[in-house]
mmCIF file of C-alpha atoms in Angstrom:
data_model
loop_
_atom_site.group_PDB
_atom_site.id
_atom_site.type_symbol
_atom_site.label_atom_id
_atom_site.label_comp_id
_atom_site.label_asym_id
_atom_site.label_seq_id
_atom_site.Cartn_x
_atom_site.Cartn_y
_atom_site.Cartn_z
ATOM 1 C CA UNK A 1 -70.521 89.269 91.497
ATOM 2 C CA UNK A 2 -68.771 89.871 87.791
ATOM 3 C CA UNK A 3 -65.891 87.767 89.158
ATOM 4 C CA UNK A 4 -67.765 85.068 90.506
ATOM 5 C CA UNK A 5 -69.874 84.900 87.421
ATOM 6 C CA UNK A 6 -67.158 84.386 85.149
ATOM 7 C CA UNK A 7 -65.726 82.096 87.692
ATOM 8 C CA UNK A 8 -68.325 79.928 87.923
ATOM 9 C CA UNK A 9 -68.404 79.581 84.129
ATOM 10 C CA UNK A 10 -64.801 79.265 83.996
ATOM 11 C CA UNK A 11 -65.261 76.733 86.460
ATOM 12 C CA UNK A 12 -68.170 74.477 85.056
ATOM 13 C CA UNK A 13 -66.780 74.261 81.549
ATOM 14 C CA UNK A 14 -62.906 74.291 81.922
ATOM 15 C CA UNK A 15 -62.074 77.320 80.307
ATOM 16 C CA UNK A 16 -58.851 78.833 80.951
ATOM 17 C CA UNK A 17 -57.800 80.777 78.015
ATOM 18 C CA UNK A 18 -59.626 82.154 74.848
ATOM 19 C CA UNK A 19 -61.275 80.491 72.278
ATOM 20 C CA UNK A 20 -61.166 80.369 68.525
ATOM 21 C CA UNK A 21 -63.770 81.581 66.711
ATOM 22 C CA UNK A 22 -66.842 80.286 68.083
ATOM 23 C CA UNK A 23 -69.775 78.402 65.329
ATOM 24 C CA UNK A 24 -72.996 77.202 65.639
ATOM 25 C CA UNK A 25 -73.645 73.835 66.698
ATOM 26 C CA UNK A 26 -76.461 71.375 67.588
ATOM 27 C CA UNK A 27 -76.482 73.112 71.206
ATOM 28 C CA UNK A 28 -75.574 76.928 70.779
ATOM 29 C CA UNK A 29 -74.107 78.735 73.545
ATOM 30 C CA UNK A 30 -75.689 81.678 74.871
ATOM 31 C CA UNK A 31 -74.719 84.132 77.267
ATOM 32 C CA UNK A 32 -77.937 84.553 79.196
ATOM 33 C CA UNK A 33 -78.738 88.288 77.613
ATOM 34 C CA UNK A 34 -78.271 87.016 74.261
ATOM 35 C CA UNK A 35 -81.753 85.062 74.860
ATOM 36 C CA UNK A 36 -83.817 88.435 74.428
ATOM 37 C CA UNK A 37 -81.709 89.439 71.530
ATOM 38 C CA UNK A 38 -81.999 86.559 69.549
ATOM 39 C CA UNK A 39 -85.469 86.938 69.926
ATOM 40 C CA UNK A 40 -85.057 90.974 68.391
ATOM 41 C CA UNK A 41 -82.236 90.087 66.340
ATOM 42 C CA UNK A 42 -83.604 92.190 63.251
ATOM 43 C CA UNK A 43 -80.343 91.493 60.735
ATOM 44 C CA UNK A 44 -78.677 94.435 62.232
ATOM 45 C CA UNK A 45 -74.932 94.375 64.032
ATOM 46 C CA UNK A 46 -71.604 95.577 65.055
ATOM 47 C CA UNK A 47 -70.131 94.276 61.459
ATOM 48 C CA UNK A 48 -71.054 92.222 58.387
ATOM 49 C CA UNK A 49 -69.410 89.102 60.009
ATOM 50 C CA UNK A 50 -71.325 89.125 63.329
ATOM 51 C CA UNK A 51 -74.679 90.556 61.543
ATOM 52 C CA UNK A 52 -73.845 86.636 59.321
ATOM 53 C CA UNK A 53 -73.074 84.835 62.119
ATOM 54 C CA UNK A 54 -76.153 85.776 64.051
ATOM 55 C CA UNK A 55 -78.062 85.235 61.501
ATOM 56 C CA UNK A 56 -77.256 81.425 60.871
ATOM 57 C CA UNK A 57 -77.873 81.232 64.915
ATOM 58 C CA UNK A 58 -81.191 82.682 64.859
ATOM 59 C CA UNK A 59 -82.397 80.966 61.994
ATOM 60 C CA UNK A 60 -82.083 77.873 63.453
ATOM 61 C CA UNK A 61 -83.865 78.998 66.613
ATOM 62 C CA UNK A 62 -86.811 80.242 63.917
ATOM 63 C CA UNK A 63 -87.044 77.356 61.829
ATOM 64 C CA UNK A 64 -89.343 74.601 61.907
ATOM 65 C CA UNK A 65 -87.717 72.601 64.425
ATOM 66 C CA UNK A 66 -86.203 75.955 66.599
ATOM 67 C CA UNK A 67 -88.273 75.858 69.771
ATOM 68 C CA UNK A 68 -86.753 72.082 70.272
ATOM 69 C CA UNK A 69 -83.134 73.961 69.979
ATOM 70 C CA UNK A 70 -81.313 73.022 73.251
ATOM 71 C CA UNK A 71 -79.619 76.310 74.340
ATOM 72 C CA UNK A 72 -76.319 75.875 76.891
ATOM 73 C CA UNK A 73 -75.844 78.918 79.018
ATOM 74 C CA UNK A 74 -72.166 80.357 79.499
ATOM 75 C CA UNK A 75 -71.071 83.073 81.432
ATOM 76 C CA UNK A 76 -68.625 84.321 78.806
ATOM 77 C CA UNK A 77 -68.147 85.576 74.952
ATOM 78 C CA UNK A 78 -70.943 83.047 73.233
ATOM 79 C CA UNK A 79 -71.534 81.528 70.258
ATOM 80 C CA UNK A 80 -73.206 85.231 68.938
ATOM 81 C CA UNK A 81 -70.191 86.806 70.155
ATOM 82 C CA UNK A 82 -67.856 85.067 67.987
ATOM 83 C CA UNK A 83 -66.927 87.549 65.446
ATOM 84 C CA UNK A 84 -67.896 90.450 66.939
ATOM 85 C CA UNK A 85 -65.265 92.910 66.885
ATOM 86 C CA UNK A 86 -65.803 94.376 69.993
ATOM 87 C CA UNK A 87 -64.859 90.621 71.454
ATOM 88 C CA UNK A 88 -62.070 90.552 73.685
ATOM 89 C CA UNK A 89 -61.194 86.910 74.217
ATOM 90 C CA UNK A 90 -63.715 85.428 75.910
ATOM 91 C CA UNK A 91 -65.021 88.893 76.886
ATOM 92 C CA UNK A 92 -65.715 92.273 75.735
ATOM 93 C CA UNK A 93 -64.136 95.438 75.742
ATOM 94 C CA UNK A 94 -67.743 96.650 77.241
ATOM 95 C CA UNK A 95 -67.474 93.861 79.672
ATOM 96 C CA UNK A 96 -68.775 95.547 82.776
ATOM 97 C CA UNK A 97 -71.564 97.324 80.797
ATOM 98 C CA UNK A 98 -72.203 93.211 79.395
ATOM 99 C CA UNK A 99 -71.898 91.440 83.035
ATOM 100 C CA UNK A 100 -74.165 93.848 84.226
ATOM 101 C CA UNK A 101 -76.727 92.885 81.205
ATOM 102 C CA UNK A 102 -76.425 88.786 81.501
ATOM 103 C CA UNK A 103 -76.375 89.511 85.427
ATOM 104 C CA UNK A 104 -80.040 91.111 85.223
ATOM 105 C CA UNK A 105 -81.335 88.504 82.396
ATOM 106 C CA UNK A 106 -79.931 85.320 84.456
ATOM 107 C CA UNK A 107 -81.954 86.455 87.601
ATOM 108 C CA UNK A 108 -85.229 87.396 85.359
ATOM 109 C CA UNK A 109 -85.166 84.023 83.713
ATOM 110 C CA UNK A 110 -84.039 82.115 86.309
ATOM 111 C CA UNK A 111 -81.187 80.304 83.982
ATOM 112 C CA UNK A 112 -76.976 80.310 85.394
ATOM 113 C CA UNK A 113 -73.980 79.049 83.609
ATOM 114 C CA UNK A 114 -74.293 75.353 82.639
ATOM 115 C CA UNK A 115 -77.760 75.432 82.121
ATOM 116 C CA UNK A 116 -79.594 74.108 79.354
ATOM 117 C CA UNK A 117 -83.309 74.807 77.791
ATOM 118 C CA UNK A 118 -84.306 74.711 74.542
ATOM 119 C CA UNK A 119 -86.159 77.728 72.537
ATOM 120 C CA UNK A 120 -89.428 77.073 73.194
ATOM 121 C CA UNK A 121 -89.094 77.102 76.824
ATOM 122 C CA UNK A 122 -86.568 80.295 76.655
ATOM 123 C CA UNK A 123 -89.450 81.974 74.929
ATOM 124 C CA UNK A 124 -92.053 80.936 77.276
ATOM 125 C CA UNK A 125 -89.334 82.139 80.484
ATOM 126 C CA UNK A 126 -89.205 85.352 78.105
ATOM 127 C CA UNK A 127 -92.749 85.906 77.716
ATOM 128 C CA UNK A 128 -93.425 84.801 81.490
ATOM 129 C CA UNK A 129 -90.965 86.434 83.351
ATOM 130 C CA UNK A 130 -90.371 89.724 81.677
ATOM 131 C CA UNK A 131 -92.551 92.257 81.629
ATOM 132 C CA UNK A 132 -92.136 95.069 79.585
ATOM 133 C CA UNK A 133 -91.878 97.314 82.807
ATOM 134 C CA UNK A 134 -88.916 94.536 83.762
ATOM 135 C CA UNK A 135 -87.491 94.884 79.944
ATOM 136 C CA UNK A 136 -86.960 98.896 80.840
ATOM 137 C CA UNK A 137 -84.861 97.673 83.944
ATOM 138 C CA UNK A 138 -83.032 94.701 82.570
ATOM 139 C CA UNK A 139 -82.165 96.767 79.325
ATOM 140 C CA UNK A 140 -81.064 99.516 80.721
ATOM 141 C CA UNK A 141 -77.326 99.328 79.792
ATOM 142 C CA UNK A 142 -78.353 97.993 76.102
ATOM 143 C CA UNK A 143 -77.036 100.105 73.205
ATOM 144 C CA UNK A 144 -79.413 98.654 70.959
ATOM 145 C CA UNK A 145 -82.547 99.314 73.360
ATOM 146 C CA UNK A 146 -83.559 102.825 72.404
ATOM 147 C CA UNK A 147 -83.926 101.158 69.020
ATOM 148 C CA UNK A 148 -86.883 99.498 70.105
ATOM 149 C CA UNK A 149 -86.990 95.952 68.495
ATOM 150 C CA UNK A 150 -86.393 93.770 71.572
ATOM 151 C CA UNK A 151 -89.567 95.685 72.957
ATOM 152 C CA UNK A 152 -91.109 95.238 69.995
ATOM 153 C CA UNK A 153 -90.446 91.394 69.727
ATOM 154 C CA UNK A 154 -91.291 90.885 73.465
ATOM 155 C CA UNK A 155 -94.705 92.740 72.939
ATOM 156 C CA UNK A 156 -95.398 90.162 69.743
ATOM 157 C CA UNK A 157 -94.293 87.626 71.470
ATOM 158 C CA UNK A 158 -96.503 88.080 74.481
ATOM 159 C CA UNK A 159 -99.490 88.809 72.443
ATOM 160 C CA UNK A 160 -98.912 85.706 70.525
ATOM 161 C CA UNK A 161 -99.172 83.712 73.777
ATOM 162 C CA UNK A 162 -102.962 85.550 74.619
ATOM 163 C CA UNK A 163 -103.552 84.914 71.081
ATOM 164 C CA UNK A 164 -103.167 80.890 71.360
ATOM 165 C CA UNK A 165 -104.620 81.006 74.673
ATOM 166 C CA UNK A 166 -107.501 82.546 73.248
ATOM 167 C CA UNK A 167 -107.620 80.059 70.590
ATOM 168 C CA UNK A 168 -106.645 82.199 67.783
ATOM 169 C CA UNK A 169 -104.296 81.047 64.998
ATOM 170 C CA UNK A 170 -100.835 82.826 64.604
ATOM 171 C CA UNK A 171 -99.203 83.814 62.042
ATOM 172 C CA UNK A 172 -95.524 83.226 60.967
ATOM 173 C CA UNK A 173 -94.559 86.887 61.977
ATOM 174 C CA UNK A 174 -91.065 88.526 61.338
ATOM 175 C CA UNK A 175 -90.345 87.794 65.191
ATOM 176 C CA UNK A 176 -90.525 84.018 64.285
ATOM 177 C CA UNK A 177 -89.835 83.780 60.298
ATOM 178 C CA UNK A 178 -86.807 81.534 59.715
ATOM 179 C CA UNK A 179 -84.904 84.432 57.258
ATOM 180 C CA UNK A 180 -84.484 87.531 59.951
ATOM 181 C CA UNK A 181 -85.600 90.509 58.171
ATOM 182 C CA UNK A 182 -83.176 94.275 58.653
ATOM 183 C CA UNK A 183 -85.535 97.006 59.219
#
C-alpha cells in the first residue's frame, strides 16, 4: 500500500523527480496527516526554517478568511515539508514511519491524493471523524504526540463545535488565532 500510495500521487499530478523548495500558495498542498498538525501546529519544529514556513501556512488557514482555504491533498513531501531537513526529495528519511501516518489520516477523513477541501470542512472531517480514542490509533507513530498539543487542539476543537451547537459564542482561542503561539 506505501507503493501504491505514492504511485497514485505520482500518477495524478505528474511527478517524476523532486521538487524545489515547496511555498505557500492560494491552494496549499497537504499530505493528508499534515491536516491534524496544522490544526496543533504550536510554533514548534524540526528547524527555524520549517518552524517559519509552517507558520506562514497555518496562518493563512487561521486568518479571517482560513476555513474558505482550498487544501489539495498529495501523497508526497507537501507544502509543510518543504524545508524540513529531514525531507528527502519528495519524501522523508522517516518515510515508512510517515506513509504509515498519512495512510491512517486518509482513511479517518475520508480524503486521497488529488483531493481538494477547504479548512473549514477539514476541520469539521477532523472534529467528525476523529475521536480522541481514534487520535491514540492514528497517532501512534507521531513523534510529536506524547507532546500532547494535537490532542489538545482536537479536544478544543470539538468542544467548540458543542459550544456553537449549543448556541454559545466562541472565542478566538490559540487553536484558531491567526499568529500560532510556541508553548
Amino acid at each position: 500500500m506505501t507503493e501504491d500510495f505514492q504511485k497514485e500521487s505520482a500518477q495524478r499530478f505528474g511527478l517524476r523527480r523532486p521538487r524545489a523548495a515547496l511555498t505557500p500558495r492560494v491552494e496549499p498542498r497537504f499530505r493528508p496527516h499534515h491536516f491534524l498538525c496544522a490544526l496543533g501546529f504550536r510554533g514548534m519544529g524540526y528547524s527555524p526554517a520549517f518552524v517559519r514556513n509552517f507558520s506562514r501556512v497555518v496562518s493563512a488557514l487561521r486568518g479571517p478568511q482560513g476555513d474558505q482555504t482550498r487544501v489539495r491533498v498529495i501523497g508526497e513531501a507537501d507544502d509543510i515539508c518543504a524545508p524540513c531537513p529531514h525531507r528527502r526529495g519528495n519524501g522523508c528519511e522517516s518515510q515508512e514511519r510517515v506513509l504509515q501516518l498519512d495512510r491512517a489520516h486518509a482513511r479517518a477523513l475520508g480524503v486521497r491524493p488529488g483531493d481538494v477541501l477547504t479548512w473549514g470542512k477539514a476541520r469539521r472531517l477532523i472534529r467528525e471523524r476523529i475521536s480522541p480514542s481514534r487520535f491514540d490509533t492514528i497517532c501512534t507513530p507521531c513523534r510529536w504526540q506524547r507532546l500532547g498539543i494535537c490532542r489538545a487542539a482536537l479536544k478544543q476543537l470539538r468542544a467548540e463545535s458543542m459550544k456553537r451547537a449549543n448556541g454559545a459564542p466562541t472565542p478566538r482561542t490559540p487553536a484558531q488565532s491567526s499568529t500560532p503561539r510556541p508553548t
